[in-house]
CSV table of C-alpha atoms in Angstrom, one decimal:
chain,number,residue,atom,x,y,z
K,1,MET,CA,65.9,-43.8,102.4
K,2,THR,CA,66.3,-43.1,98.8
K,3,HIS,CA,63.3,-42.6,96.6
K,4,HIS,CA,63.7,-46.0,95.0
K,5,GLU,CA,64.1,-47.7,98.3
K,6,GLU,CA,60.9,-46.1,99.5
K,7,ILE,CA,58.9,-47.2,96.4
K,8,LEU,CA,60.3,-50.7,96.9
K,9,GLU,CA,59.2,-50.7,100.5
K,10,ASN,CA,55.7,-49.7,99.6
K,11,LEU,CA,55.4,-52.3,96.8
K,12,ILE,CA,56.6,-55.1,99.1
K,13,GLN,CA,54.2,-53.9,101.8
K,14,GLU,CA,51.3,-54.1,99.3
K,15,LEU,CA,52.4,-57.5,98.3
K,16,ARG,CA,52.5,-58.8,101.9
K,17,ARG,CA,49.3,-57.1,102.8
K,18,GLY,CA,47.4,-58.9,100.1
K,19,SER,CA,48.5,-62.3,101.4
K,20,LEU,CA,48.1,-61.5,105.1
K,21,VAL,CA,44.4,-62.5,105.3
K,22,LEU,CA,45.0,-65.8,103.6
K,23,PHE,CA,48.0,-66.5,106.0
K,24,VAL,CA,45.8,-65.8,109.0
K,25,LEU,CA,42.9,-67.8,107.8
K,26,SER,CA,45.1,-70.8,107.1
K,27,GLN,CA,45.9,-70.9,110.9
K,28,MET,CA,42.4,-70.7,112.0
K,29,ASP,CA,41.2,-74.2,111.5
K,30,GLN,CA,42.1,-74.6,115.2
K,31,LYS,CA,40.8,-72.5,118.1
K,32,GLN,CA,43.1,-69.6,118.4
K,33,TYR,CA,43.2,-66.6,120.7
K,34,GLY,CA,44.9,-63.4,119.9
K,35,TYR,CA,48.3,-64.0,121.4
K,36,SER,CA,48.6,-67.7,120.3
K,37,LEU,CA,47.9,-66.6,116.7
K,38,LEU,CA,50.5,-63.8,117.1
K,39,GLN,CA,53.1,-66.3,118.3
K,40,ASN,CA,52.1,-68.7,115.5
K,41,LEU,CA,52.5,-66.1,112.8
K,42,THR,CA,55.8,-64.8,114.2
K,43,ASP,CA,57.2,-68.3,114.4
K,44,LYS,CA,56.3,-68.9,110.8
K,45,GLY,CA,58.1,-65.8,109.7
K,46,MET,CA,55.1,-63.5,109.2
K,47,SER,CA,55.8,-60.5,111.3
K,48,ILE,CA,52.7,-58.6,112.3
K,49,GLU,CA,51.8,-56.0,114.9
K,50,PRO,CA,49.2,-57.0,117.6
K,51,GLY,CA,47.5,-53.7,116.8
K,52,THR,CA,46.9,-54.9,113.3
K,53,LEU,CA,46.1,-58.6,114.1
K,54,TYR,CA,43.4,-58.1,116.7
K,55,PRO,CA,41.3,-55.7,114.6
K,56,LEU,CA,41.8,-58.0,111.6
K,57,MET,CA,40.3,-60.9,113.5
K,58,ARG,CA,37.4,-58.8,114.5
K,59,ARG,CA,36.8,-57.7,110.9
K,60,LEU,CA,37.0,-61.3,109.7
K,61,GLU,CA,34.4,-62.3,112.3
K,62,LYS,CA,32.2,-59.4,111.1
K,63,GLN,CA,32.5,-60.8,107.6
K,64,GLY,CA,31.3,-64.1,108.8
K,65,LEU,CA,34.5,-66.0,108.1
K,66,LEU,CA,35.4,-66.6,111.8
K,67,ASP,CA,33.3,-67.6,114.8
K,68,SER,CA,34.3,-66.3,118.2
K,69,GLN,CA,33.8,-67.3,121.8
K,70,TRP,CA,34.7,-65.8,125.1
K,71,ASP,CA,36.5,-68.1,127.4
K,72,THR,CA,35.8,-67.1,131.0
K,73,GLU,CA,37.8,-69.9,132.7
K,74,ASP,CA,40.7,-67.7,133.7
K,75,VAL,CA,40.5,-64.6,135.9
K,76,ARG,CA,40.8,-62.6,132.7
K,77,PRO,CA,38.4,-63.5,129.9
K,78,ARG,CA,39.9,-64.3,126.5
K,79,LYS,CA,38.3,-64.3,123.1
K,80,TYR,CA,38.8,-67.4,120.9
K,81,TYR,CA,38.4,-67.4,117.2
K,82,ILE,CA,37.9,-70.3,114.8
K,83,LEU,CA,37.0,-70.7,111.2
K,84,SER,CA,33.2,-70.7,110.6
K,85,ALA,CA,31.6,-72.9,108.1
K,86,ASP,CA,31.7,-70.1,105.5
K,87,GLY,CA,35.3,-69.5,106.5
K,88,VAL,CA,36.3,-73.1,105.8
K,89,MET,CA,34.7,-72.8,102.3
K,90,VAL,CA,36.3,-69.5,101.6
K,91,LEU,CA,39.7,-70.8,102.8
K,92,GLU,CA,39.6,-73.7,100.4
K,93,LYS,CA,38.6,-71.5,97.5
K,94,MET,CA,41.3,-69.0,98.3
K,95,LYS,CA,43.9,-71.8,98.5
K,96,ALA,CA,43.0,-72.9,95.0
K,97,GLU,CA,43.2,-69.3,93.8
K,98,TRP,CA,46.6,-68.9,95.4
K,99,LYS,CA,47.9,-72.0,93.7
K,100,GLN,CA,46.8,-70.7,90.4
K,101,LEU,CA,48.2,-67.3,91.0
K,102,VAL,CA,51.6,-68.6,92.0
K,103,GLN,CA,51.6,-70.8,88.9
K,104,GLN,CA,50.8,-67.8,86.7
K,105,MET,CA,53.4,-65.6,88.3
K,106,ASN,CA,56.1,-68.2,88.2
K,107,SER,CA,55.5,-68.9,84.5
K,108,VAL,CA,55.8,-65.2,83.9
K,109,LEU,CA,58.6,-64.2,86.2
K,110,TYR,CA,60.9,-67.1,85.7
K,111,VAL,CA,60.7,-67.9,82.1
K,112,GLU,CA,64.4,-67.5,81.6
K,113,THR,CA,65.2,-70.5,83.9
K,114,ASN,CA,63.1,-72.8,81.7
K,115,GLU,CA,65.6,-72.9,78.9
O,1,MET,CA,47.3,-43.9,137.5
O,2,ASN,CA,46.0,-46.5,135.3
O,3,LEU,CA,47.7,-46.2,132.0
O,4,MET,CA,45.6,-49.0,130.8
O,5,ASP,CA,42.4,-47.2,131.5
O,6,ARG,CA,43.6,-44.1,129.8
O,7,TYR,CA,44.7,-46.1,126.7
O,8,VAL,CA,41.5,-48.0,126.5
O,9,TYR,CA,39.5,-44.8,126.8
O,10,ALA,CA,41.7,-43.1,124.1
O,11,VAL,CA,41.0,-45.9,121.6
O,12,VAL,CA,37.3,-46.4,122.4
O,13,ARG,CA,36.4,-42.7,122.0
O,14,HIS,CA,37.2,-42.9,118.3
O,15,VAL,CA,34.9,-45.9,117.8
O,16,PRO,CA,31.2,-45.7,116.8
O,17,ALA,CA,28.9,-45.8,119.8
O,18,SER,CA,27.3,-49.1,118.8
O,19,GLN,CA,30.6,-51.0,119.0
O,20,LYS,CA,32.1,-49.2,122.0
O,21,ALA,CA,31.3,-51.8,124.7
O,22,ASP,CA,32.4,-54.7,122.6
O,23,ILE,CA,35.6,-53.2,121.4
O,24,GLU,CA,36.5,-52.1,124.9
O,25,LYS,CA,36.1,-55.6,126.2
O,26,GLU,CA,38.3,-56.9,123.4
O,27,ILE,CA,41.0,-54.3,123.9
O,28,ARG,CA,41.2,-54.9,127.6
O,29,ALA,CA,41.5,-58.7,126.9
O,30,MET,CA,44.1,-58.0,124.2
O,31,ILE,CA,46.2,-55.8,126.6
O,32,ASP,CA,45.8,-58.3,129.4
O,33,GLU,CA,46.9,-61.2,127.1
O,34,LEU,CA,50.0,-59.3,126.0
O,35,LEU,CA,50.8,-58.3,129.6
O,36,GLN,CA,50.5,-61.9,130.7
O,37,GLU,CA,52.8,-63.1,128.0
O,38,LYS,CA,55.2,-60.3,128.7
O,39,MET,CA,55.3,-61.0,132.4
O,40,LYS,CA,55.8,-64.7,131.7
O,41,LYS,CA,58.8,-63.8,129.6
O,42,THR,CA,60.2,-61.5,132.2
O,43,GLN,CA,59.9,-64.0,134.9
O,44,THR,CA,61.7,-66.7,133.0
O,45,GLY,CA,64.4,-64.1,132.1
O,46,GLN,CA,63.7,-64.2,128.3
O,47,ASP,CA,62.9,-60.6,128.1
O,48,GLY,CA,66.2,-59.2,129.3
O,49,THR,CA,64.5,-56.6,131.4
O,50,ALA,CA,65.1,-56.3,135.1
O,51,SER,CA,61.6,-55.7,136.2
O,52,GLY,CA,61.6,-59.1,138.0
O,53,ARG,CA,59.1,-60.5,140.3
O,54,GLU,CA,57.3,-57.4,141.6
O,55,GLY,CA,53.9,-58.8,142.4
O,56,GLN,CA,53.1,-61.7,140.1
O,57,ASN,CA,49.5,-60.9,139.8
O,58,GLU,CA,49.9,-57.1,139.4
O,59,PRO,CA,51.2,-56.0,136.1
O,60,ASP,CA,54.0,-53.6,136.8
O,61,GLU,CA,54.1,-50.3,135.2
O,62,GLN,CA,57.1,-50.9,133.1
O,63,ALA,CA,55.5,-53.9,131.4
O,64,VAL,CA,52.3,-52.0,130.9
O,65,ARG,CA,54.2,-49.2,129.2
O,66,ALA,CA,56.0,-51.6,127.0
O,67,VAL,CA,52.8,-53.3,125.9
O,68,LEU,CA,51.1,-50.0,125.2
O,69,THR,CA,54.0,-48.7,123.3
O,70,SER,CA,54.0,-51.8,121.1
O,71,LEU,CA,50.3,-51.3,120.4
O,72,GLY,CA,51.0,-47.8,119.2
O,73,ASP,CA,49.0,-44.7,118.9
O,74,PRO,CA,45.4,-45.3,120.1
O,75,ALA,CA,44.1,-43.3,117.2
O,76,GLU,CA,45.8,-45.7,114.8
O,77,LEU,CA,44.4,-48.7,116.6
O,78,ALA,CA,40.9,-47.2,116.4
O,79,ARG,CA,41.4,-46.7,112.7
O,80,GLN,CA,42.1,-50.4,112.3
O,81,TYR,CA,38.9,-51.2,114.0
O,82,HIS,CA,37.0,-48.7,112.0
O,83,GLY,CA,38.0,-50.1,108.7
O,84,SER,CA,37.5,-47.8,105.8
O,85,SER,CA,34.3,-45.9,106.6
O,86,GLN,CA,36.0,-42.8,107.6
O,87,TYR,CA,35.3,-40.3,104.9
O,88,VAL,CA,33.4,-37.1,105.2
O,89,ILE,CA,32.3,-37.5,101.6
O,90,GLY,CA,33.4,-40.8,100.1
O,91,PRO,CA,35.2,-41.4,96.8
O,92,ALA,CA,32.1,-42.5,95.0
O,93,LEU,CA,30.2,-39.3,95.8
O,94,TYR,CA,33.1,-36.9,95.5
O,95,GLU,CA,32.8,-36.1,91.8
O,96,THR,CA,29.1,-35.6,92.0
O,97,TYR,CA,29.7,-33.3,95.0
O,98,TRP,CA,32.1,-31.1,93.1
O,99,LEU,CA,29.8,-31.0,90.1
O,100,VAL,CA,26.9,-29.9,92.2
O,101,MET,CA,29.0,-27.4,94.2
O,102,ARG,CA,30.2,-25.7,91.1
O,103,ILE,CA,26.7,-25.2,89.8
O,104,VAL,CA,25.4,-24.0,93.1
O,105,LEU,CA,28.2,-21.5,93.7
O,106,ALA,CA,27.9,-20.1,90.2
O,107,ALA,CA,24.2,-19.7,90.5
O,108,THR,CA,24.5,-18.2,94.0
O,109,GLY,CA,27.2,-15.8,92.8
O,110,ILE,CA,25.3,-14.6,89.8
O,111,GLY,CA,22.1,-14.3,91.7
O,112,LEU,CA,23.7,-12.1,94.3
O,113,LEU,CA,25.3,-10.0,91.6
O,114,ILE,CA,22.0,-9.4,90.0
O,115,ALA,CA,20.3,-8.6,93.3
O,116,THR,CA,22.9,-6.0,94.1
O,117,VAL,CA,22.7,-4.4,90.7
O,118,ILE,CA,18.9,-4.2,91.0
O,119,GLN,CA,19.3,-2.6,94.5
O,120,LEU,CA,21.8,-0.2,93.1
O,121,VAL,CA,19.6,0.9,90.3
O,122,THR,CA,16.3,1.2,92.3
O,123,ASP,CA,17.6,2.6,95.5
O,124,SER,CA,18.8,6.1,94.7
O,125,GLN,CA,20.1,6.5,98.2
O,126,MET,CA,22.7,3.9,97.9
O,127,ASN,CA,26.1,5.1,96.8
O,128,GLY,CA,28.8,3.2,95.1
O,129,TRP,CA,30.7,2.5,98.3
O,130,GLU,CA,27.7,0.9,100.0
O,131,ALA,CA,26.9,-1.1,96.9
O,132,PHE,CA,30.4,-2.5,96.8
O,133,GLY,CA,30.4,-3.3,100.5
O,134,SER,CA,27.0,-5.0,100.3
O,135,LEU,CA,28.1,-6.9,97.2
O,136,THR,CA,31.3,-8.3,98.6
O,137,GLY,CA,29.8,-8.9,102.0
O,138,GLY,CA,26.8,-10.6,100.4
O,139,LEU,CA,28.9,-12.7,98.1
O,140,PHE,CA,31.2,-13.8,100.9
O,141,GLN,CA,28.3,-14.8,103.2
O,142,GLY,CA,26.2,-16.2,100.4
O,143,LEU,CA,28.9,-18.3,98.8
O,144,LEU,CA,30.1,-19.6,102.2
O,145,SER,CA,26.5,-20.6,103.1
O,146,ALA,CA,25.9,-22.3,99.8
O,147,PHE,CA,29.2,-24.2,100.2
O,148,GLY,CA,28.2,-25.2,103.7
O,149,MET,CA,24.7,-26.4,102.7
O,150,VAL,CA,25.9,-28.5,99.8
O,151,THR,CA,28.7,-30.0,101.9
O,152,LEU,CA,26.3,-30.8,104.8
O,153,ILE,CA,23.8,-32.4,102.5
O,154,PHE,CA,26.5,-34.6,100.9
O,155,LEU,CA,27.9,-35.4,104.3
O,156,LEU,CA,24.5,-36.8,105.4
O,157,ILE,CA,24.0,-38.7,102.1
O,158,ASN,CA,27.4,-40.2,102.6
O,159,ARG,CA,26.6,-41.2,106.2
O,160,TYR,CA,23.2,-42.7,105.7
O,161,GLY,CA,22.9,-43.6,102.1
O,162,ALA,CA,26.4,-44.2,100.8
O,163,ASP,CA,25.9,-47.9,99.9
O,164,GLU,CA,22.7,-47.3,97.9
O,165,ILE,CA,24.2,-44.3,96.2
O,166,SER,CA,27.5,-46.0,95.2
O,167,LYS,CA,25.5,-48.9,93.9
O,168,GLY,CA,23.4,-46.6,91.8
O,169,ILE,CA,26.4,-44.7,90.5
O,170,LYS,CA,28.1,-48.0,89.6
O,171,GLU,CA,25.1,-49.1,87.6
O,172,GLU,CA,25.1,-45.8,85.8
O,173,LYS,CA,28.7,-46.2,84.9
O,174,GLU,CA,28.2,-49.8,83.7
O,175,LYS,CA,25.6,-48.7,81.2
O,176,TRP,CA,28.0,-46.3,79.4
O,177,LYS,CA,28.5,-46.8,75.7
O,178,PRO,CA,30.4,-44.8,73.2
O,179,ASP,CA,27.3,-43.0,72.0
O,180,ASP,CA,27.2,-41.3,75.3
O,181,LEU,CA,30.2,-39.3,74.5
O,182,PRO,CA,29.4,-35.6,74.2
O,183,GLN,CA,30.2,-33.8,71.0
O,184,VAL,CA,33.6,-32.1,71.0
O,185,PRO,CA,33.0,-28.4,70.4
O,186,GLU,CA,34.7,-27.3,67.2
O,187,ALA,CA,38.0,-25.7,67.8
O,188,LYS,CA,36.9,-22.2,66.6
O,189,LEU,CA,33.8,-22.3,68.7
O,190,ARG,CA,35.6,-23.0,71.9
O,191,ILE,CA,36.2,-20.2,74.4
O,192,LYS,CA,39.6,-20.3,76.3
O,193,ARG,CA,39.2,-20.1,80.0
O,194,SER,CA,41.8,-17.4,80.4
O,195,ASP,CA,40.1,-14.7,78.3
O,196,PRO,CA,36.8,-14.4,80.2
O,197,ILE,CA,38.5,-14.7,83.5
O,198,ALA,CA,40.8,-11.8,82.6
O,199,ASN,CA,37.8,-9.9,81.4
O,200,VAL,CA,35.9,-10.4,84.6
O,201,ILE,CA,38.9,-9.3,86.7
O,202,PHE,CA,39.4,-6.2,84.8
O,203,SER,CA,35.7,-5.4,84.7
O,204,LEU,CA,35.5,-5.8,88.4
O,205,ILE,CA,38.5,-3.5,89.0
O,206,PHE,CA,37.0,-1.0,86.6
O,207,LEU,CA,33.7,-1.2,88.4
O,208,VAL,CA,35.3,-0.6,91.7
O,209,ILE,CA,37.3,2.3,90.5
O,210,ILE,CA,34.6,4.2,88.8
O,211,ASN,CA,32.2,3.7,91.8
O,212,VAL,CA,34.5,4.2,94.7
O,213,TYR,CA,37.7,6.0,93.4
O,214,PRO,CA,36.7,7.9,90.3
O,215,GLU,CA,39.3,10.6,91.1
O,216,LEU,CA,42.0,8.1,90.1
O,217,PHE,CA,41.5,9.4,86.6
O,218,GLY,CA,42.6,12.9,87.0
O,219,TYR,CA,45.2,15.5,87.2
O,220,TYR,CA,47.5,15.2,90.2
O,221,GLN,CA,48.6,18.6,91.5
O,222,LYS,CA,51.0,19.2,94.3
O,223,THR,CA,50.5,22.5,96.1
O,224,GLY,CA,53.0,22.7,98.9
O,225,ASP,CA,52.4,19.6,101.1
O,226,GLU,CA,49.0,18.7,99.8
O,227,LEU,CA,48.3,16.5,96.9
O,228,MET,CA,45.2,17.6,95.1
O,229,ILE,CA,43.5,15.4,92.5
O,230,ILE,CA,41.3,17.1,90.0
O,231,GLY,CA,39.1,14.4,88.6
O,232,PHE,CA,38.7,14.0,84.9
O,233,LEU,CA,35.2,12.6,85.0
O,234,GLY,CA,32.4,15.1,85.3
O,235,GLU,CA,28.7,15.2,86.1
O,236,GLY,CA,27.7,13.8,82.8
O,237,PHE,CA,29.5,10.6,83.8
O,238,PHE,CA,28.2,10.3,87.3
O,239,SER,CA,24.6,10.9,86.5
O,240,ALA,CA,24.7,8.0,84.2
O,241,LEU,CA,26.7,5.8,86.6
O,242,ILE,CA,23.8,3.5,87.2
O,243,TRP,CA,23.6,2.6,83.5
O,244,ILE,CA,27.4,2.3,83.2
O,245,ASN,CA,27.4,-0.1,86.1
O,246,LEU,CA,24.5,-2.1,84.6
O,247,VAL,CA,26.4,-2.5,81.3
O,248,ILE,CA,29.5,-3.7,83.1
O,249,VAL,CA,27.6,-6.1,85.3
O,250,LEU,CA,25.8,-7.6,82.3
O,251,GLY,CA,29.2,-8.0,80.7
O,252,ILE,CA,30.5,-9.8,83.8
O,253,ILE,CA,27.5,-12.1,83.7
O,254,LEU,CA,28.1,-13.0,80.1
O,255,GLU,CA,31.8,-13.6,80.7
O,256,ALA,CA,30.9,-15.9,83.6
O,257,LEU,CA,28.6,-17.8,81.3
O,258,LYS,CA,31.4,-18.1,78.9
O,259,ILE,CA,33.6,-19.6,81.6
O,260,VAL,CA,30.9,-22.1,82.6
O,261,THR,CA,29.9,-23.3,79.1
O,262,GLY,CA,33.4,-23.1,77.5
O,263,ARG,CA,32.0,-22.8,74.0
O,264,TRP,CA,30.0,-20.4,71.9
O,265,THR,CA,26.3,-21.0,71.4
O,266,LEU,CA,23.7,-19.1,69.5
O,267,PRO,CA,22.0,-17.7,72.6
O,268,LEU,CA,25.4,-16.6,73.9
O,269,THR,CA,26.4,-14.8,70.8
O,270,LEU,CA,23.1,-13.0,70.5
O,271,SER,CA,23.2,-12.0,74.2
O,272,CYS,CA,26.7,-10.6,73.6
O,273,MET,CA,25.5,-8.7,70.7
O,274,VAL,CA,22.7,-7.2,72.7
O,275,GLN,CA,25.1,-6.3,75.5
O,276,ASN,CA,27.5,-4.8,73.0
O,277,SER,CA,24.9,-2.6,71.5
O,278,PHE,CA,23.7,-1.5,74.9
O,279,SER,CA,27.3,-0.7,75.9
O,280,LEU,CA,27.7,1.3,72.7
O,281,ILE,CA,24.6,3.4,73.4
O,282,VAL,CA,25.5,4.1,77.0
O,283,SER,CA,29.1,4.9,76.2
O,284,LEU,CA,28.3,7.3,73.4
O,285,ARG,CA,25.7,9.1,75.4
O,286,VAL,CA,28.0,9.5,78.3
O,287,VAL,CA,31.0,10.6,76.3
O,288,ARG,CA,29.1,13.0,74.1
O,289,ASP,CA,27.3,14.6,77.1
O,290,PRO,CA,28.7,18.2,77.4
O,291,ALA,CA,29.2,17.6,81.1
O,292,PHE,CA,31.3,14.5,80.5
O,293,ILE,CA,34.6,16.1,81.5
O,294,ASN,CA,34.9,17.9,84.8
O,295,PRO,CA,34.9,21.6,84.1
O,296,GLU,CA,37.5,22.0,86.9
O,297,PHE,CA,39.7,19.7,85.0
O,298,ILE,CA,39.3,21.6,81.8
O,299,LYS,CA,40.1,24.8,83.6
O,300,THR,CA,43.2,23.4,85.2
O,301,ILE,CA,44.6,22.0,82.0
O,302,ASN,CA,43.9,25.2,80.2
O,303,THR,CA,45.7,27.2,82.9
O,304,PHE,CA,48.6,24.8,82.7
O,305,LEU,CA,48.8,25.0,79.0
O,306,SER,CA,48.7,28.8,78.9
O,307,ASP,CA,51.2,29.0,81.6
O,308,SER,CA,53.7,26.9,79.8
O,309,GLY,CA,53.1,28.8,76.7
O,310,THR,CA,52.0,25.9,74.5
O,311,GLU,CA,50.4,26.6,71.2
O,312,LEU,CA,47.7,23.8,71.7
O,313,SER,CA,44.3,25.0,70.8
O,314,PHE,CA,41.9,25.6,73.7
O,315,THR,CA,39.4,23.2,72.2
O,316,TRP,CA,41.4,20.2,72.9
O,317,GLN,CA,38.6,18.7,74.8
O,318,ASN,CA,36.5,18.3,71.6
O,319,ALA,CA,39.4,16.5,70.0
O,320,LEU,CA,39.6,14.2,73.0
O,321,VAL,CA,35.9,13.4,73.0
O,322,THR,CA,36.0,12.7,69.3
O,323,GLY,CA,39.0,10.5,69.8
O,324,ILE,CA,37.3,8.5,72.5
O,325,THR,CA,34.1,8.2,70.4
O,326,VAL,CA,36.1,6.8,67.6
O,327,LEU,CA,37.7,4.2,69.9
O,328,ILE,CA,34.3,3.2,71.3
O,329,VAL,CA,32.7,2.8,67.9
O,330,PHE,CA,35.7,1.0,66.6
O,331,GLY,CA,35.7,-1.4,69.5
O,332,PHE,CA,32.0,-2.0,69.0
O,333,ILE,CA,32.4,-2.8,65.3
O,334,VAL,CA,35.2,-5.2,65.9
O,335,GLU,CA,33.3,-7.0,68.6
O,336,MET,CA,30.2,-7.2,66.5
O,337,ILE,CA,32.0,-8.6,63.5
O,338,THR,CA,33.6,-11.3,65.7
O,339,LEU,CA,30.2,-12.2,67.2
O,340,ILE,CA,28.5,-12.3,63.8
O,341,ALA,CA,31.2,-14.5,62.5
O,342,LYS,CA,30.8,-16.9,65.4
O,343,SER,CA,27.0,-16.9,64.9
O,344,VAL,CA,27.4,-17.6,61.2
O,345,ARG,CA,29.7,-20.5,61.9
O,346,LEU,CA,27.2,-21.8,64.5
O,347,LEU,CA,24.4,-21.7,62.0
O,348,GLN,CA,26.6,-23.5,59.4
O,349,THR,CA,27.5,-26.4,61.7
O,350,LYS,CA,23.9,-27.0,62.5
């Protein structure tokens, strides 16, 4: 990979990483367990490693944005996550922020097309 | 066998004790989930692998391997769970750590230097070789210990008090205003790093030579297979060695101060003047001591001269001593003038 391609890769990764949490939170208004969320994200075009997603969910729970529950119906117990009350609020605020950010970025990046 | 147990163990050992049980449960659930899904895929043929129906309730090893490979290095996974609290000494503390470290190391180094010099002066049984050994050994041990202590203390602070500390540091930074800026030392009063460092190095080399290898200054004579060195320096030099060492060590200390402060101050110039004068007195007394030059040396040179039939006067040693004296005095005067000039400038800018 050339030097430029490397730098580009890194910048794109940074960009994606910043929006990952918001993406995940937006799917959590319904009960999700690890794999269902993984499938969900992949279907929607957001590729993510299971090794990144599971710890992320745990961190979000620690921060109080998600509630969790162990489902012991099956032979193997599964952990379900869902947005907490705080999480719902934070999601709404972040969606508003995102909208604003996109507007700002668009007005800056695509000025030429507004002739 | 149990690849899964081995994997879980490998992740969990990197995780803090308080979270071990929880995370282990989660990881097992995660791996199980992934296995189930993978097996479902395999059975409906979506996966393309030929592992087939070997025991629907038993995960077959190939599937386990595939899942574990997709999860990646257990250490990486553990890092994800850890978040960002993995530093020995965190970024907020780092600057402070180095600041403290520099001060402590400098103080320890100087302290050891002084201690060894005092030992050398007061213990007449210690010769140059022992002093050098004890100095380097002591410096190495002492500096290493100091480094370790400071690092350990900061490690503990980082572990148990990091949040409080970084909050405190942040508050300090927020209160900054332009008045906080330190005065820039006037260009002429600044001391370049390179000069004192060079001085220290040369002084140390000189110190080592005169204490351990004084014969380096001498006349090298080859008689058959043996190389004989007839030293230049005589008893007059060696009896005053303690004083000479003291002068040099004081010089080193002052150079070290110059490195640390980076600029001239009145106390510094005055101390240098004192050291300069001390150096003058000691040098002159040593050089003008009749036993300064090794009589063997004088004899050898004289023999050499008469053998080669040179017309040089046999009182060359007086000329040599005078020459050295002139150099010493000249050096002293130049140094003094420089120091006085700096002091005057310092007094003016006040």
